[in-house]
């Protein structure tokens, strides 16, 4: 089959290239992404595609990184392809966050690609992953002890990300470029055996290829079978969750499910930004079997799995439900992680500014106004309460759930709490009508 016909057939099998689509093509300048860009340009007239390119300079290889960027710029200029260029100090971000270089580079690159696609109105971002990349990924995941999802390799598409040359090996793409007389650049770090992926590509894959010359394609086929099985099991888990109340799982029926389905129920039910390893999922399942009502197990990202009267649920842990202290500034501010908004202005207080539990006139002499969560020993002197009460007692009397108390905003002057929406302002800090004051207004969506 002719290369471009095979390319289109593969793309069509996954609905990657709908007619008239605008596609952002991630181009590093290497052989894989360059060949992908050429194939997309070759297919563009027939499919009425609009192709744009994006290049991200990771600033990791000095002059070589700049050389790659210049190559892509010249390549696109010669062919009239719109190019979006971006860069990021991957090493600096890696040091700051404590994440690895490869993980940080991937995160910054995809953030740039998706941002460029949104700005340009592109419906998809195309990346140049090949069958060889997929085989290397499968072996890496196998060595880590991954389950079916990891062993299913690189998906042909995920959301707006498409991988139109995943069915080609690297040598096939280089052969295509040679036929077209198109050059590309080489990344010298691809020879650095300090990286696990490079060692697999340079040392492990040649041995496997001796045993099976078509191993990359055969592994790709096996991955497709695993993805089908995984999708089927996911479907069973989705059906199970859809049959019950939203956000609540009957622990007894969960534990009666086959383990592959129960594991997927846990993974699907957990909050979207919670990364659950196999060990974590097994911990949650054992917890569900325990029947320890009124207790919880902690999960990554500040979440917890809680068991109450046989019902398993996921929520933010009490420790994670807190407002990070920030200085109050003039104007309107959304309080992060809550439904609250606070506004601040400075003027003479009017009678209406001093008589509600959500609008406060704070004496103009107060300094270092800030918003935060309740702290131990915080207290307010409230006239309608007949004296001083701790916020802990006020929250208990108001029956605010423990895990929600940290999300009630506290207005403070320096370290001292002076007002809480819904409860009022401390009498020592209340401004009188006619006095210069900070007018603080809280509202909840």
Short mmCIF file of C-alpha atoms in Angstrom, two decimals:
data_model
loop_
_atom_site.label_atom_id
_atom_site.label_comp_id
_atom_site.label_asym_id
_atom_site.label_seq_id
_atom_site.Cartn_x
_atom_site.Cartn_y
_atom_site.Cartn_z
CA UNK A 1 0.00 0.00 0.00
CA UNK A 2 1.28 3.46 -0.89
CA UNK A 3 2.57 5.33 2.17
CA UNK A 4 0.02 8.15 2.05
CA UNK A 5 -2.85 5.69 1.50
CA UNK A 6 -1.72 3.69 4.53
CA UNK A 7 -1.45 6.93 6.51
CA UNK A 8 -5.01 7.98 5.62
CA UNK A 9 -6.40 4.50 6.25
CA UNK A 10 -4.91 4.44 9.75
CA UNK A 11 -6.14 7.96 10.53
CA UNK A 12 -9.63 7.11 9.29
CA UNK A 13 -9.82 4.03 11.50
CA UNK A 14 -9.62 6.36 14.52
CA UNK A 15 -11.46 9.36 13.10
CA UNK A 16 -8.38 11.57 13.26
CA UNK A 17 -8.81 13.65 10.11
CA UNK A 18 -12.40 14.82 9.61
CA UNK A 19 -12.82 16.86 6.45
CA UNK A 20 -12.05 20.54 6.93
CA UNK A 21 -10.28 20.04 10.28
CA UNK A 22 -7.65 22.54 11.45
CA UNK A 23 -4.72 20.63 12.94
CA UNK A 24 -1.80 21.82 15.05
CA UNK A 25 1.23 19.67 14.25
CA UNK A 26 3.90 19.36 16.96
CA UNK A 27 7.25 19.52 15.16
CA UNK A 28 10.60 19.04 16.87
CA UNK A 29 12.59 18.92 13.63
CA UNK A 30 13.38 15.22 14.05
CA UNK A 31 12.53 12.60 11.46
CA UNK A 32 9.26 11.42 13.03
CA UNK A 33 7.51 14.77 13.41
CA UNK A 34 8.92 16.09 10.13
CA UNK A 35 7.56 13.08 8.25
CA UNK A 36 4.20 13.50 9.98
CA UNK A 37 4.02 17.15 8.94
CA UNK A 38 4.86 16.21 5.34
CA UNK A 39 2.16 13.51 5.29
CA UNK A 40 -0.42 15.89 6.69
CA UNK A 41 0.48 18.49 4.07
CA UNK A 42 0.24 15.83 1.36
CA UNK A 43 -3.20 14.79 2.61
CA UNK A 44 -4.43 18.35 3.15
CA UNK A 45 -5.85 19.11 -0.34
CA UNK A 46 -7.93 15.93 -0.53
CA UNK A 47 -9.28 16.30 3.04
CA UNK A 48 -9.48 20.12 2.96
CA UNK A 49 -7.27 20.21 6.04
CA UNK A 50 -5.72 23.36 7.46
CA UNK A 51 -2.30 22.54 8.85
CA UNK A 52 -0.34 24.65 11.32
CA UNK A 53 2.89 23.78 13.11
CA UNK A 54 4.14 24.34 16.65
CA UNK A 55 7.68 24.05 18.02
CA UNK A 56 8.67 24.19 21.69
CA UNK A 57 12.28 24.96 22.61
CA UNK A 58 13.06 23.24 25.93
CA UNK A 59 16.34 25.18 26.26
CA UNK A 60 18.13 22.05 27.44
CA UNK A 61 20.74 21.58 24.71
CA UNK A 62 22.10 25.09 24.18
CA UNK A 63 22.97 25.83 20.55
CA UNK A 64 21.53 22.52 19.40
CA UNK A 65 18.09 23.50 20.73
CA UNK A 66 18.30 26.81 18.88
CA UNK A 67 19.43 24.95 15.74
CA UNK A 68 16.33 22.75 15.89
CA UNK A 69 14.07 25.78 16.25
CA UNK A 70 15.72 27.50 13.30
CA UNK A 71 15.38 24.35 11.17
CA UNK A 72 11.65 24.14 11.87
CA UNK A 73 11.24 27.87 11.19
CA UNK A 74 12.96 27.62 7.79
CA UNK A 75 11.11 24.40 6.93
CA UNK A 76 7.72 25.98 7.58
CA UNK A 77 8.64 29.28 5.92
CA UNK A 78 9.63 27.52 2.69
CA UNK A 79 6.30 25.68 2.59
CA UNK A 80 4.04 28.46 3.79
CA UNK A 81 3.04 26.62 6.97
CA UNK A 82 1.97 28.88 9.87
CA UNK A 83 4.36 28.28 12.78
CA UNK A 84 3.83 28.86 16.50
CA UNK A 85 7.05 28.95 18.52
CA UNK A 86 7.41 28.73 22.28
CA UNK A 87 10.10 28.03 24.85
CA UNK A 88 10.52 27.27 28.52
CA UNK A 89 13.34 26.87 31.00
CA UNK A 90 12.69 23.21 31.72
CA UNK A 91 15.71 22.82 34.00
CA UNK A 92 14.67 25.76 36.19
CA UNK A 93 11.07 24.55 36.48
CA UNK A 94 12.30 21.04 37.27
CA UNK A 95 14.49 22.35 40.10
CA UNK A 96 11.64 24.46 41.47
CA UNK A 97 9.00 21.72 41.42
CA UNK A 98 11.20 18.74 42.22
CA UNK A 99 9.86 16.90 39.16
CA UNK A 100 12.16 15.08 36.74
CA UNK A 101 13.48 16.74 33.60
CA UNK A 102 11.55 14.45 31.23
CA UNK A 103 8.27 14.84 33.13
CA UNK A 104 8.68 18.62 33.32
CA UNK A 105 9.58 18.91 29.63
CA UNK A 106 6.51 16.90 28.64
CA UNK A 107 4.23 18.99 30.86
CA UNK A 108 5.48 22.33 29.55
CA UNK A 109 5.44 21.11 25.94
CA UNK A 110 1.85 19.87 26.06
CA UNK A 111 0.67 23.00 27.87
CA UNK A 112 2.18 25.07 25.06
CA UNK A 113 0.75 22.86 22.30
CA UNK A 114 -2.76 22.89 23.73
CA UNK A 115 -2.61 26.65 24.31
CA UNK A 116 -1.42 27.27 20.73
CA UNK A 117 -4.19 25.03 19.40
CA UNK A 118 -6.85 26.91 21.36
CA UNK A 119 -5.60 30.30 20.18
CA UNK A 120 -5.64 29.14 16.56
CA UNK A 121 -8.96 27.32 16.71
CA UNK A 122 -7.38 23.94 15.94
CA UNK A 123 -9.53 20.92 16.71
CA UNK A 124 -6.60 18.55 17.21
CA UNK A 125 -2.93 18.45 18.14
CA UNK A 126 -0.90 15.89 16.17
CA UNK A 127 2.24 14.35 17.68
CA UNK A 128 4.82 12.21 15.91
CA UNK A 129 4.82 9.08 18.06
CA UNK A 130 5.75 5.94 16.13
CA UNK A 131 5.31 2.19 16.50
CA UNK A 132 8.86 2.09 17.90
CA UNK A 133 7.96 4.67 20.56
CA UNK A 134 4.97 2.52 21.46
CA UNK A 135 7.07 -0.65 21.77
CA UNK A 136 9.57 1.16 24.01
CA UNK A 137 6.73 2.48 26.18
CA UNK A 138 5.21 -0.99 26.57
CA UNK A 139 8.54 -2.46 27.66
CA UNK A 140 9.12 0.38 30.13
CA UNK A 141 5.66 -0.12 31.60
CA UNK A 142 6.14 -3.89 31.74
CA UNK A 143 9.32 -3.38 33.77
CA UNK A 144 7.37 -1.15 36.16
CA UNK A 145 4.73 -3.82 36.68
CA UNK A 146 1.94 -1.88 34.96
CA UNK A 147 -1.52 -3.32 34.43
CA UNK A 148 -3.53 -3.58 31.22
CA UNK A 149 -3.74 0.19 30.73
CA UNK A 150 0.03 0.63 30.84
CA UNK A 151 0.65 -2.40 28.66
CA UNK A 152 -1.80 -1.02 26.09
CA UNK A 153 0.89 1.49 25.20
CA UNK A 154 0.37 4.84 23.51
CA UNK A 155 -3.26 5.41 22.44
CA UNK A 156 -3.80 6.54 18.82
CA UNK A 157 -5.86 9.41 20.18
CA UNK A 158 -6.74 10.84 23.57
CA UNK A 159 -9.02 13.82 23.69
CA UNK A 160 -7.70 16.41 21.25
CA UNK A 161 -4.30 14.66 20.92
CA UNK A 162 -3.93 12.50 17.80
CA UNK A 163 -0.98 10.32 16.73
CA UNK A 164 -1.36 9.81 12.98
CA UNK A 165 1.99 8.06 12.34
CA UNK A 166 1.75 5.57 15.21
CA UNK A 167 1.39 2.74 12.71
CA UNK A 168 4.79 3.50 11.12
CA UNK A 169 8.23 2.51 12.37
CA UNK A 170 10.98 5.10 12.58
CA UNK A 171 12.84 3.50 9.68
CA UNK A 172 9.72 3.65 7.51
CA UNK A 173 9.32 7.37 8.20
CA UNK A 174 12.97 8.03 7.37
CA UNK A 175 12.53 6.08 4.16
CA UNK A 176 9.54 8.28 3.30
CA UNK A 177 11.61 11.43 3.90
CA UNK A 178 14.45 10.06 1.77
CA UNK A 179 12.02 9.46 -1.11
CA UNK A 180 10.79 13.05 -0.79
CA UNK A 181 14.31 14.46 -0.48
CA UNK A 182 13.44 16.06 2.87
CA UNK A 183 16.01 16.52 5.62
CA UNK A 184 15.66 16.57 9.40
CA UNK A 185 17.78 17.19 12.51
CA UNK A 186 19.13 14.70 15.05
CA UNK A 187 18.84 15.11 18.83
CA UNK A 188 22.22 14.20 20.32
CA UNK A 189 20.63 13.27 23.66
CA UNK A 190 18.94 10.32 21.94
CA UNK A 191 22.31 8.54 22.28
CA UNK A 192 22.59 9.22 26.02
CA UNK A 193 22.19 5.87 27.78
CA UNK A 194 21.57 7.61 31.11
CA UNK A 195 17.90 7.76 30.09
CA UNK A 196 15.94 4.52 30.50
CA UNK A 197 14.05 4.95 27.23
CA UNK A 198 17.31 5.40 25.32
CA UNK A 199 18.79 2.24 26.81
CA UNK A 200 15.70 0.30 25.82
CA UNK A 201 15.84 1.70 22.29
CA UNK A 202 19.60 1.24 21.84
CA UNK A 203 20.19 -2.01 23.75
CA UNK A 204 16.95 -3.93 24.31
CA UNK A 205 15.00 -3.32 21.11
CA UNK A 206 17.79 -4.55 18.77
CA UNK A 207 17.76 -7.92 20.58
CA UNK A 208 13.97 -8.18 20.36
CA UNK A 209 14.12 -7.17 16.70
CA UNK A 210 16.55 -10.05 16.03
CA UNK A 211 13.95 -12.44 17.46
CA UNK A 212 11.07 -10.80 15.59
CA UNK A 213 11.87 -8.22 12.88
CA UNK A 214 8.25 -7.03 12.89
CA UNK A 215 8.08 -6.71 16.68
CA UNK A 216 7.03 -3.03 16.69
CA UNK A 217 3.99 -3.72 14.52
CA UNK A 218 3.09 -6.88 16.41
CA UNK A 219 3.31 -5.08 19.76
CA UNK A 220 1.09 -2.33 18.32
CA UNK A 221 -1.51 -4.97 17.40
CA UNK A 222 -1.34 -6.50 20.87
CA UNK A 223 -1.86 -3.05 22.37
CA UNK A 224 -5.03 -2.60 20.35
CA UNK A 225 -6.41 -5.88 21.73
CA UNK A 226 -5.59 -4.79 25.28
CA UNK A 227 -7.27 -1.41 24.73
CA UNK A 228 -10.45 -3.17 23.57
CA UNK A 229 -10.51 -5.38 26.67
CA UNK A 230 -9.75 -2.40 28.90
CA UNK A 231 -12.56 -0.37 27.31
CA UNK A 232 -15.01 -3.24 27.87
CA UNK A 233 -14.11 -3.50 31.56
CA UNK A 234 -14.30 0.28 31.91
CA UNK A 235 -17.78 0.10 30.43
CA UNK A 236 -18.88 -2.37 33.11
CA UNK A 237 -17.51 -0.04 35.79
CA UNK A 238 -19.30 2.96 34.27
CA UNK A 239 -22.59 1.02 34.18
CA UNK A 240 -22.15 0.06 37.84
CA UNK A 241 -21.57 3.68 38.89
CA UNK A 242 -24.47 4.94 36.77
CA UNK A 243 -26.86 2.55 38.50
CA UNK A 244 -26.20 4.03 41.95
CA UNK A 245 -26.51 7.47 43.57
CA UNK A 246 -23.96 10.04 42.37
CA UNK A 247 -20.86 10.16 44.53
CA UNK A 248 -21.85 7.21 46.72
CA UNK A 249 -20.83 3.56 46.37
CA UNK A 250 -22.35 0.67 48.28
CA UNK A 251 -19.29 -1.00 49.82
CA UNK A 252 -20.92 -4.44 49.97
CA UNK A 253 -21.87 -4.60 46.31
CA UNK A 254 -18.51 -3.09 45.31
CA UNK A 255 -16.61 -5.85 47.09
CA UNK A 256 -18.80 -8.48 45.40
CA UNK A 257 -17.69 -7.33 41.94
CA UNK A 258 -14.90 -9.15 40.07
CA UNK A 259 -11.61 -7.53 41.04
CA UNK A 260 -10.86 -6.09 37.55
CA UNK A 261 -14.23 -4.29 37.56
CA UNK A 262 -14.06 -3.19 41.21
CA UNK A 263 -10.60 -1.71 40.63
CA UNK A 264 -11.91 0.33 37.72
CA UNK A 265 -14.90 1.51 39.75
CA UNK A 266 -12.48 2.95 42.33
CA UNK A 267 -10.31 4.58 39.68
CA UNK A 268 -13.30 6.12 37.89
CA UNK A 269 -15.02 7.27 41.08
CA UNK A 270 -11.96 8.95 42.56
CA UNK A 271 -11.60 12.71 41.94
CA UNK A 272 -10.16 13.53 38.52
CA UNK A 273 -6.82 14.85 39.75
CA UNK A 274 -6.18 11.92 42.10
CA UNK A 275 -3.55 9.53 40.72
CA UNK A 276 -4.24 6.08 42.14
CA UNK A 277 -1.61 3.38 41.85
CA UNK A 278 -2.57 -0.28 41.93
CA UNK A 279 -1.46 -0.39 45.58
CA UNK A 280 -3.71 2.58 46.45
CA UNK A 281 -6.70 0.99 44.74
CA UNK A 282 -6.12 -2.25 46.64
CA UNK A 283 -5.91 -0.24 49.89
CA UNK A 284 -9.28 1.40 49.16
CA UNK A 285 -10.88 -1.97 48.37
CA UNK A 286 -9.54 -3.49 51.61
CA UNK A 287 -10.86 -0.44 53.45
CA UNK A 288 -14.29 -0.92 51.86
CA UNK A 289 -14.29 -4.54 53.06
CA UNK A 290 -13.31 -3.54 56.60
CA UNK A 291 -16.67 -1.98 57.47
CA UNK A 292 -14.96 0.66 59.65
CA UNK A 293 -17.78 3.20 59.54
CA UNK A 294 -16.90 6.82 60.27
CA UNK A 295 -13.27 6.41 59.23
CA UNK A 296 -11.24 7.38 56.17
CA UNK A 297 -8.03 6.55 54.31
CA UNK A 298 -5.91 9.32 52.86
CA UNK A 299 -5.26 9.55 49.12
CA UNK A 300 -2.82 11.63 47.05
CA UNK A 301 -3.68 15.23 46.24
CA UNK A 302 -5.39 15.97 49.56
CA UNK A 303 -8.34 13.60 49.05
CA UNK A 304 -9.72 10.79 51.17
CA UNK A 305 -11.93 7.74 50.78
CA UNK A 306 -14.53 7.72 53.53
CA UNK A 307 -16.79 4.92 54.78
CA UNK A 308 -20.06 5.80 56.51
CA UNK A 309 -22.69 3.16 57.27
CA UNK A 310 -21.59 0.94 54.39
CA UNK A 311 -21.32 3.79 51.87
CA UNK A 312 -17.96 4.63 50.30
CA UNK A 313 -17.38 8.18 49.07
CA UNK A 314 -14.49 10.40 48.00
CA UNK A 315 -13.91 13.96 49.14
CA UNK A 316 -11.29 16.49 50.09
CA UNK A 317 -9.65 15.56 53.37
CA UNK A 318 -10.20 17.92 56.28
CA UNK A 319 -6.53 18.92 56.26
CA UNK A 320 -6.68 19.81 52.55
CA UNK A 321 -9.81 21.95 52.91
CA UNK A 322 -8.11 25.15 53.90
CA UNK A 323 -7.78 28.66 52.55
CA UNK A 324 -4.19 29.69 52.00
CA UNK A 325 -3.63 33.07 53.64
CA UNK A 326 -3.59 36.03 51.26
CA UNK A 327 -3.53 39.80 51.71
CA UNK A 328 -6.80 41.61 51.12
CA UNK A 329 -6.59 44.20 48.35
CA UNK A 330 -9.04 46.81 47.03
CA UNK A 331 -11.60 45.46 44.59
CA UNK A 332 -13.27 42.09 44.20
CA UNK A 333 -11.44 38.79 44.79
CA UNK A 334 -12.53 35.18 44.40
CA UNK A 335 -11.34 33.14 47.39
CA UNK A 336 -9.50 30.12 45.88
CA UNK A 337 -11.00 26.71 46.52
CA UNK A 338 -14.29 28.09 47.84
CA UNK A 339 -17.59 29.52 46.59
CA UNK A 340 -16.85 32.80 48.37
CA UNK A 341 -16.04 36.20 46.90
CA UNK A 342 -14.79 39.17 48.94
CA UNK A 343 -14.67 42.85 47.99
CA UNK A 344 -12.87 45.69 49.76
CA UNK A 345 -13.07 49.49 49.53
CA UNK A 346 -12.04 52.40 51.76
CA UNK A 347 -14.49 55.20 52.57
CA UNK A 348 -16.62 56.62 55.36
CA UNK A 349 -18.91 54.03 56.88
CA UNK A 350 -22.65 54.40 56.41
CA UNK A 351 -25.32 53.03 58.76
CA UNK A 352 -26.07 50.15 56.39
CA UNK A 353 -22.42 49.03 56.45
CA UNK A 354 -22.51 48.02 60.09
CA UNK A 355 -25.62 45.92 60.53
CA UNK A 356 -25.18 42.67 58.57
CA UNK A 357 -23.26 39.42 59.06
CA UNK A 358 -21.76 39.56 55.57
CA UNK A 359 -20.92 43.25 55.15
CA UNK A 360 -18.47 44.73 57.62
CA UNK A 361 -17.14 48.23 58.32
CA UNK A 362 -13.66 47.68 59.76
CA UNK A 363 -11.91 50.51 61.60
CA UNK A 364 -9.61 52.41 59.26
CA UNK A 365 -6.66 52.01 61.61
CA UNK A 366 -6.51 48.24 61.12
CA UNK A 367 -3.45 47.01 59.24
CA UNK A 368 -2.38 43.86 57.41
CA UNK A 369 -5.90 42.78 56.50
CA UNK A 370 -5.88 39.21 55.20
CA UNK A 371 -8.13 36.25 54.47
CA UNK A 372 -7.39 32.76 55.81
CA UNK A 373 -8.91 29.67 57.40
CA UNK A 374 -9.73 29.36 61.09
CA UNK A 375 -6.78 28.87 63.41
CA UNK A 376 -6.66 27.41 66.89
CA UNK A 377 -7.80 29.90 69.57
CA UNK A 378 -9.40 32.29 67.03
CA UNK A 379 -12.27 34.09 68.76
CA UNK A 380 -14.69 36.96 68.18
CA UNK A 381 -16.39 39.31 70.64
CA UNK A 382 -19.95 39.43 69.33
CA UNK A 383 -22.55 41.66 70.93
CA UNK A 384 -25.46 39.45 69.88
CA UNK A 385 -23.71 36.45 71.45
CA UNK A 386 -23.20 38.26 74.73
CA UNK A 387 -19.42 38.06 74.79
CA UNK A 388 -16.38 36.33 73.34
CA UNK A 389 -16.75 32.95 71.63
CA UNK A 390 -14.11 30.84 69.91
CA UNK A 391 -14.65 30.17 66.22
CA UNK A 392 -14.47 26.46 66.98
CA UNK A 393 -17.53 26.74 69.24
CA UNK A 394 -19.35 28.99 66.79
CA UNK A 395 -18.77 26.50 63.95
CA UNK A 396 -19.87 23.55 66.10
CA UNK A 397 -23.05 25.36 67.16
CA UNK A 398 -23.74 26.21 63.52
CA UNK A 399 -23.30 22.49 62.68
CA UNK A 400 -20.71 23.15 59.99
CA UNK A 401 -19.18 19.75 59.02
CA UNK A 402 -15.58 19.33 60.16
CA UNK A 403 -14.19 18.99 56.63
CA UNK A 404 -15.94 22.22 55.55
CA UNK A 405 -14.78 24.44 58.41
CA UNK A 406 -11.45 25.19 56.76
CA UNK A 407 -13.30 26.67 53.77
CA UNK A 408 -15.11 29.32 55.83
CA UNK A 409 -13.18 32.56 55.20
CA UNK A 410 -11.84 34.42 58.22
CA UNK A 411 -11.00 38.13 57.95
CA UNK A 412 -7.96 38.92 60.07
CA UNK A 413 -5.86 41.94 60.97
CA UNK A 414 -2.37 40.53 61.21
CA UNK A 415 -2.73 37.32 63.25
CA UNK A 416 -6.02 38.29 64.91
CA UNK A 417 -9.39 37.16 63.58
CA UNK A 418 -11.76 40.13 63.35
CA UNK A 419 -14.76 38.94 61.29
CA UNK A 420 -16.33 35.85 59.75
CA UNK A 421 -19.14 35.98 57.17
CA UNK A 422 -22.35 34.60 58.59
CA UNK A 423 -21.24 35.26 62.17
CA UNK A 424 -20.30 38.93 62.31
CA UNK A 425 -17.48 41.33 63.19
CA UNK A 426 -15.61 41.61 66.48
CA UNK A 427 -16.95 44.62 68.41
CA UNK A 428 -13.40 45.92 69.01
CA UNK A 429 -12.88 46.38 65.26
CA UNK A 430 -16.31 47.64 64.19
CA UNK A 431 -16.28 51.17 62.72
CA UNK A 432 -19.09 53.57 63.51
CA UNK A 433 -21.14 55.37 60.89
CA UNK A 434 -19.22 58.41 59.63
CA UNK A 435 -15.78 57.01 60.45
CA UNK A 436 -13.23 56.16 57.77
CA UNK A 437 -13.36 52.41 57.33
CA UNK A 438 -12.57 49.41 55.19
CA UNK A 439 -15.89 48.20 53.79
CA UNK A 440 -15.63 44.43 53.41
CA UNK A 441 -18.40 42.51 51.67
CA UNK A 442 -18.58 38.70 51.44
CA UNK A 443 -20.86 36.85 49.03
CA UNK A 444 -21.31 33.13 48.39
CA UNK A 445 -22.39 31.59 45.10
#
